[in-house]
Structure formats: structure tokens, C-alpha cells
């Protein structure tokens, strides 16, 4: 018997939310956005740049497991500060019910930053992908734990038709095997958080690294804290490091990001000696 996880609850709520939003703002209205004709930036390309850190710095006010983390951080200062600190890209939570985010957070970040922005939400419908493009996102997240292989293929192809890249999030090898479609997915993210007990282990990324084909940029998510964590996972093939709580629990998240990037650069400089 399947015990519902918090992710199951989020998805059930998300389906209702999407239906209500579609009634409120029809797809034709979304298509009138100024961002529909713009060329998205490539998250893949920015993560592979040698002059950047590989960090995807996340703006997140709260989470279901931790409650409020930082409800007062301003979007403009935080996201601009992340990029000035040397992050490669941004991730912005737009889910309201469980994460305290909103679409305006991403649009504000877009206005202040020239870098790839991942819309972090729970995508179950093409409408949300159209919405992501309309608010200025460059990439979307598809979560293998709540989608079938056919759904990942359909949603991923639709995202690519709009010029958006797709980060497929997996938790284990089974999810990877059932949902990885080369023509629908650009990047694969390994979430180190166990959905059932919220425990976090970076070993998850270590164990799955070799199972992800090299054609996909590998991203590791959750539990990253130090420069040493990043270096260890970079050594096994990861090029993207999604970090949110580590920064957001500080009163000035962008300064925490800057300190970590400095540590990384110092480590790299020592390695080159």
C-alpha cells in the first residue's frame, strides 16, 4: 500500500491550482507576454562554463519540511547578489502554497539578471510550461517521482518547442530508467533528499553519477553545504550544484553564496599550484 508523501500532496493541490489558474488566465493571454518572443538562455551552457562556479543559487522562502527559512529576503537584492557572487544560474521557487513563492518573484529576478533562470515548481501540465515562458524562465523542472515516462516525454518536448531547457529530477535509478528521454531532457538532477523521511545523503548523487549518460549535464540537489561537497561531486562528473537552504537561512543569502564561491576559488587555486 502506497503511503502518500508530501510530494503526492503537493501534486494533488497543484492539479487543482492549475485548473483554477487556467480559468483565470487563459493560455491565449499567456501567449501575449513580452517574454514569449525572447530567446531563452541556456542553463546547460552556463553550467559548462569554466569561468563560473556551477552553482545554481536558489531563492526559496520556505519548505514543507523546514517551514519558513527566510520570509523577508528581497528578490532583487538576493538574486542580483547571487550572480555578482559568481553563481552560474538562478532557481526561483514559484509555488505559493508550500514554498511561499510566486510568479512575480521569477519575473522580478528576470528583470534584474542576465543569466539562466530555472522555474522551480511542480509541473504536471503544458499550461505551466507556457506560464514559465511567459514569466521569463529559461528552464523548467520535471520531477520523475510524479510523472510517467510518457508524461516526461510529452511535457519535455513541449518545453523544448518553446526554447526552454528541461531539468529532470530523479531520486533513484528506477526513476532514471523510466523517464530519461534524450529528445525531451537536457539536464539530469539528482535530489539527495529522501521523499519519505526527508533525510539527506550526498551518497545518492555519488551512486547515481555513473548511471547518467554523459550527454546530459549532471546536477546535484539538496544537502550541499561546503566547497568540499562541491569538489567531491564535481570529481565524479557533476557540473551543476543547486543550493537553496544553505544560503537562504542566512540573513543575507547572497553574502553566504559569495563566501562559498570564494572558498571554491581558493581550493581551485591550490589545486593548480
CSV table of C-alpha atoms in Angstrom, one decimal:
chain,number,residue,atom,x,y,z
A,1,UNK,CA,0.0,0.0,0.0
A,2,UNK,CA,1.4,3.4,-1.1
A,3,UNK,CA,1.8,5.9,1.8
A,4,UNK,CA,1.3,9.4,0.4
A,5,UNK,CA,4.4,11.6,0.6
A,6,UNK,CA,4.4,15.4,0.9
A,7,UNK,CA,5.2,15.3,-2.8
A,8,UNK,CA,1.9,13.5,-3.5
A,9,UNK,CA,0.0,16.1,-1.5
A,10,UNK,CA,1.8,18.9,-3.4
A,11,UNK,CA,0.9,17.4,-6.8
A,12,UNK,CA,-2.8,16.9,-5.8
A,13,UNK,CA,-3.0,20.5,-4.8
A,14,UNK,CA,-1.1,21.6,-7.9
A,15,UNK,CA,-3.6,19.9,-10.3
A,16,UNK,CA,-6.4,21.9,-8.7
A,17,UNK,CA,-4.4,25.1,-8.8
A,18,UNK,CA,-3.6,24.7,-12.5
A,19,UNK,CA,-7.2,24.2,-13.4
A,20,UNK,CA,-8.2,27.3,-11.4
A,21,UNK,CA,-5.4,29.4,-12.9
A,22,UNK,CA,-6.3,28.3,-16.5
A,23,UNK,CA,-9.8,29.6,-16.0
A,24,UNK,CA,-8.5,32.9,-14.6
A,25,UNK,CA,-5.7,33.4,-17.2
A,26,UNK,CA,-6.3,31.6,-20.4
A,27,UNK,CA,-3.4,30.3,-22.5
A,28,UNK,CA,-4.0,32.9,-25.1
A,29,UNK,CA,-3.4,35.6,-22.5
A,30,UNK,CA,-0.1,34.0,-21.6
A,31,UNK,CA,1.0,34.0,-25.2
A,32,UNK,CA,0.8,37.8,-25.2
A,33,UNK,CA,3.7,38.1,-22.7
A,34,UNK,CA,6.8,40.1,-23.9
A,35,UNK,CA,8.9,37.0,-23.0
A,36,UNK,CA,7.2,34.7,-25.5
A,37,UNK,CA,9.3,36.0,-28.4
A,38,UNK,CA,12.6,36.2,-26.4
A,39,UNK,CA,15.3,33.6,-26.8
A,40,UNK,CA,15.9,31.8,-23.5
A,41,UNK,CA,19.4,31.5,-22.1
A,42,UNK,CA,21.0,28.0,-22.0
A,43,UNK,CA,21.3,26.6,-18.5
A,44,UNK,CA,23.4,23.8,-19.9
A,45,UNK,CA,25.9,26.2,-21.5
A,46,UNK,CA,26.2,28.3,-18.4
A,47,UNK,CA,26.9,25.3,-16.2
A,48,UNK,CA,29.6,24.1,-18.5
A,49,UNK,CA,31.4,27.5,-18.5
A,50,UNK,CA,34.8,27.1,-16.9
A,51,UNK,CA,34.8,30.7,-15.6
A,52,UNK,CA,31.7,30.2,-13.4
A,53,UNK,CA,31.1,28.1,-10.3
A,54,UNK,CA,28.4,25.8,-11.5
A,55,UNK,CA,26.2,26.9,-8.6
A,56,UNK,CA,22.5,27.3,-9.3
A,57,UNK,CA,21.6,29.6,-6.4
A,58,UNK,CA,18.0,29.3,-5.3
A,59,UNK,CA,15.6,31.8,-4.0
A,60,UNK,CA,13.3,30.0,-1.6
A,61,UNK,CA,11.3,31.5,1.3
A,62,UNK,CA,10.1,28.2,3.0
A,63,UNK,CA,9.8,24.5,2.5
A,64,UNK,CA,7.3,21.8,3.7
A,65,UNK,CA,9.9,20.2,5.9
A,66,UNK,CA,11.5,23.3,7.4
A,67,UNK,CA,8.7,25.8,7.4
A,68,UNK,CA,9.8,29.4,6.9
A,69,UNK,CA,13.5,29.7,6.1
A,70,UNK,CA,13.8,33.4,5.2
A,71,UNK,CA,10.4,35.1,4.5
A,72,UNK,CA,11.8,38.6,4.3
A,73,UNK,CA,14.8,38.4,1.8
A,74,UNK,CA,14.2,40.8,-1.1
A,75,UNK,CA,14.2,39.1,-4.5
A,76,UNK,CA,16.1,41.9,-6.3
A,77,UNK,CA,19.0,42.2,-3.9
A,78,UNK,CA,19.3,38.4,-3.3
A,79,UNK,CA,19.2,37.3,-6.9
A,80,UNK,CA,21.4,40.1,-8.2
A,81,UNK,CA,23.8,39.4,-5.3
A,82,UNK,CA,23.9,35.7,-6.2
A,83,UNK,CA,25.0,36.5,-9.7
A,84,UNK,CA,27.6,39.1,-8.6
A,85,UNK,CA,28.9,36.5,-6.2
A,86,UNK,CA,29.7,34.1,-9.1
A,87,UNK,CA,26.7,31.8,-9.3
A,88,UNK,CA,26.2,30.3,-12.8
A,89,UNK,CA,22.4,30.5,-12.7
A,90,UNK,CA,19.3,31.1,-10.6
A,91,UNK,CA,16.5,28.9,-9.4
A,92,UNK,CA,13.3,30.6,-8.2
A,93,UNK,CA,10.5,28.8,-6.4
A,94,UNK,CA,7.1,29.9,-7.7
A,95,UNK,CA,4.9,27.5,-5.7
A,96,UNK,CA,2.8,29.6,-3.2
A,97,UNK,CA,1.0,27.0,-1.0
A,98,UNK,CA,4.0,25.0,0.1
A,99,UNK,CA,7.1,27.2,-0.6
A,100,UNK,CA,5.8,30.8,-0.2
A,101,UNK,CA,6.8,31.8,-3.7
A,102,UNK,CA,5.0,33.4,-6.6
A,103,UNK,CA,5.4,34.0,-10.3
A,104,UNK,CA,6.3,37.7,-9.7
A,105,UNK,CA,9.4,36.5,-7.9
A,106,UNK,CA,10.8,35.0,-11.1
A,107,UNK,CA,9.7,37.9,-13.2
A,108,UNK,CA,11.5,40.3,-10.8
A,109,UNK,CA,14.6,38.1,-10.9
A,110,UNK,CA,14.5,38.2,-14.7
A,111,UNK,CA,14.3,42.0,-14.8
A,112,UNK,CA,17.5,42.3,-12.7
A,113,UNK,CA,19.6,39.4,-14.1
A,114,UNK,CA,21.1,38.3,-17.4
A,115,UNK,CA,21.6,34.6,-16.6
A,116,UNK,CA,19.6,31.4,-17.0
A,117,UNK,CA,16.7,31.1,-14.5
A,118,UNK,CA,15.1,27.8,-13.6
A,119,UNK,CA,11.5,27.9,-12.7
A,120,UNK,CA,11.3,25.6,-9.7
A,121,UNK,CA,7.7,24.3,-9.5
A,122,UNK,CA,5.8,21.1,-9.8
A,123,UNK,CA,5.0,20.8,-13.5
A,124,UNK,CA,2.1,18.4,-14.4
A,125,UNK,CA,0.6,20.2,-17.4
A,126,UNK,CA,1.6,22.1,-20.6
A,127,UNK,CA,-0.2,25.2,-19.3
A,128,UNK,CA,2.5,25.5,-16.6
A,129,UNK,CA,5.2,25.4,-19.2
A,130,UNK,CA,3.6,28.1,-21.2
A,131,UNK,CA,3.3,30.0,-18.0
A,132,UNK,CA,7.0,29.5,-17.2
A,133,UNK,CA,8.0,31.0,-20.6
A,134,UNK,CA,5.5,33.9,-20.1
A,135,UNK,CA,7.1,34.9,-16.8
A,136,UNK,CA,10.7,34.9,-18.1
A,137,UNK,CA,12.0,31.4,-17.2
A,138,UNK,CA,14.8,29.7,-19.3
A,139,UNK,CA,14.4,26.2,-17.9
A,140,UNK,CA,11.8,24.1,-16.1
A,141,UNK,CA,11.9,21.2,-13.7
A,142,UNK,CA,10.2,17.9,-14.3
A,143,UNK,CA,10.1,15.5,-11.3
A,144,UNK,CA,10.3,11.8,-12.2
A,145,UNK,CA,8.7,10.7,-9.0
A,146,UNK,CA,5.3,12.1,-10.0
A,147,UNK,CA,5.4,11.7,-13.8
A,148,UNK,CA,5.3,8.7,-16.1
A,149,UNK,CA,7.9,8.2,-18.9
A,150,UNK,CA,5.2,9.3,-21.4
A,151,UNK,CA,4.4,12.4,-19.5
A,152,UNK,CA,8.1,13.4,-19.2
A,153,UNK,CA,8.4,12.9,-23.0
A,154,UNK,CA,5.3,14.9,-23.8
A,155,UNK,CA,6.0,17.8,-21.4
A,156,UNK,CA,9.7,17.9,-22.2
A,157,UNK,CA,9.1,18.1,-25.9
A,158,UNK,CA,6.6,20.9,-25.4
A,159,UNK,CA,9.1,22.8,-23.3
A,160,UNK,CA,11.8,22.4,-25.9
A,161,UNK,CA,9.3,23.6,-28.6
A,162,UNK,CA,9.2,26.9,-26.6
A,163,UNK,CA,13.0,27.0,-26.4
A,164,UNK,CA,13.1,26.0,-22.7
A,165,UNK,CA,15.6,23.5,-21.3
A,166,UNK,CA,14.4,20.7,-19.1
A,167,UNK,CA,16.0,19.6,-15.8
A,168,UNK,CA,14.7,16.1,-15.0
A,169,UNK,CA,14.8,15.5,-11.2
A,170,UNK,CA,15.4,11.9,-10.0
A,171,UNK,CA,15.8,10.2,-6.6
A,172,UNK,CA,16.9,6.7,-7.7
A,173,UNK,CA,18.0,4.5,-10.6
A,174,UNK,CA,14.4,3.3,-11.2
A,175,UNK,CA,13.1,6.8,-11.8
A,176,UNK,CA,16.1,7.5,-14.1
A,177,UNK,CA,15.5,4.4,-16.2
A,178,UNK,CA,11.7,5.0,-16.7
A,179,UNK,CA,11.9,8.7,-17.6
A,180,UNK,CA,15.1,9.6,-19.3
A,181,UNK,CA,14.4,10.7,-22.9
A,182,UNK,CA,17.2,12.4,-24.8
A,183,UNK,CA,14.9,14.4,-27.0
A,184,UNK,CA,12.9,15.7,-24.0
A,185,UNK,CA,15.6,16.3,-21.3
A,186,UNK,CA,18.7,18.4,-21.3
A,187,UNK,CA,19.9,18.1,-17.7
A,188,UNK,CA,19.5,15.4,-15.0
A,189,UNK,CA,19.3,16.5,-11.4
A,190,UNK,CA,19.8,14.0,-8.6
A,191,UNK,CA,17.9,15.0,-5.4
A,192,UNK,CA,19.7,13.8,-2.4
A,193,UNK,CA,16.6,14.1,-0.2
A,194,UNK,CA,14.6,11.0,0.7
A,195,UNK,CA,10.9,11.8,0.0
A,196,UNK,CA,9.7,9.6,2.7
A,197,UNK,CA,11.7,10.6,5.8
A,198,UNK,CA,13.4,13.9,4.5
A,199,UNK,CA,16.8,12.5,5.3
A,200,UNK,CA,19.6,13.8,3.0
A,201,UNK,CA,22.7,11.9,1.8
A,202,UNK,CA,25.1,13.1,-0.8
A,203,UNK,CA,25.9,9.4,-1.4
A,204,UNK,CA,22.8,9.4,-3.6
A,205,UNK,CA,24.5,11.6,-6.1
A,206,UNK,CA,27.7,9.7,-5.9
A,207,UNK,CA,26.0,6.4,-6.5
A,208,UNK,CA,23.9,7.6,-9.5
A,209,UNK,CA,26.7,9.6,-11.2
A,210,UNK,CA,27.9,6.8,-13.5
A,211,UNK,CA,24.3,5.7,-14.4
A,212,UNK,CA,23.6,9.1,-16.1
A,213,UNK,CA,24.8,9.2,-19.7
A,214,UNK,CA,27.5,11.8,-20.3
A,215,UNK,CA,25.3,13.6,-22.9
A,216,UNK,CA,23.3,15.1,-20.1
A,217,UNK,CA,24.7,17.7,-17.8
A,218,UNK,CA,24.6,16.3,-14.3
A,219,UNK,CA,23.2,18.4,-11.4
A,220,UNK,CA,23.1,17.6,-7.7
A,221,UNK,CA,20.4,19.0,-5.5
A,222,UNK,CA,19.8,19.2,-1.7
A,223,UNK,CA,22.3,18.9,1.2
A,224,UNK,CA,25.2,20.7,-0.4
A,225,UNK,CA,26.9,22.9,2.3
A,226,UNK,CA,30.6,23.4,1.6
A,227,UNK,CA,33.2,23.8,-1.1
A,228,UNK,CA,34.4,20.3,-0.3
A,229,UNK,CA,30.9,18.9,-1.1
A,230,UNK,CA,31.0,20.6,-4.5
A,231,UNK,CA,34.6,19.5,-5.2
A,232,UNK,CA,33.8,15.8,-4.3
A,233,UNK,CA,30.8,15.7,-6.6
A,234,UNK,CA,32.5,17.6,-9.4
A,235,UNK,CA,35.1,14.8,-9.3
A,236,UNK,CA,32.5,12.2,-10.2
A,237,UNK,CA,31.0,14.2,-13.1
A,238,UNK,CA,28.6,16.8,-11.7
A,239,UNK,CA,28.6,20.3,-13.3
A,240,UNK,CA,25.6,21.9,-11.6
A,241,UNK,CA,25.1,22.4,-7.8
A,242,UNK,CA,21.7,23.5,-6.8
A,243,UNK,CA,21.8,25.2,-3.4
A,244,UNK,CA,19.0,27.0,-1.6
A,245,UNK,CA,18.7,26.5,2.1
A,246,UNK,CA,22.4,26.7,2.7
A,247,UNK,CA,22.2,30.3,1.5
A,248,UNK,CA,18.7,31.3,2.4
A,249,UNK,CA,19.0,30.5,6.1
A,250,UNK,CA,21.4,33.5,6.3
A,251,UNK,CA,20.0,37.0,6.8
A,252,UNK,CA,22.0,38.0,3.6
A,253,UNK,CA,21.8,34.9,1.4
A,254,UNK,CA,23.9,36.5,-1.4
A,255,UNK,CA,26.8,37.0,1.1
A,256,UNK,CA,26.7,33.3,2.1
A,257,UNK,CA,26.9,32.5,-1.6
A,258,UNK,CA,29.8,34.8,-2.2
A,259,UNK,CA,31.7,33.3,0.8
A,260,UNK,CA,31.2,29.8,-0.7
A,261,UNK,CA,32.4,30.8,-4.2
A,262,UNK,CA,35.5,32.4,-2.6
A,263,UNK,CA,36.2,29.1,-0.9
A,264,UNK,CA,35.8,27.2,-4.2
A,265,UNK,CA,38.2,29.6,-6.0
A,266,UNK,CA,40.7,29.3,-3.2
A,267,UNK,CA,40.5,25.5,-3.4
A,268,UNK,CA,40.9,25.5,-7.2
A,269,UNK,CA,43.9,27.9,-6.9
A,270,UNK,CA,45.6,25.5,-4.5
A,271,UNK,CA,44.9,22.6,-6.8
A,272,UNK,CA,46.6,24.4,-9.7
A,273,UNK,CA,49.8,25.0,-7.8
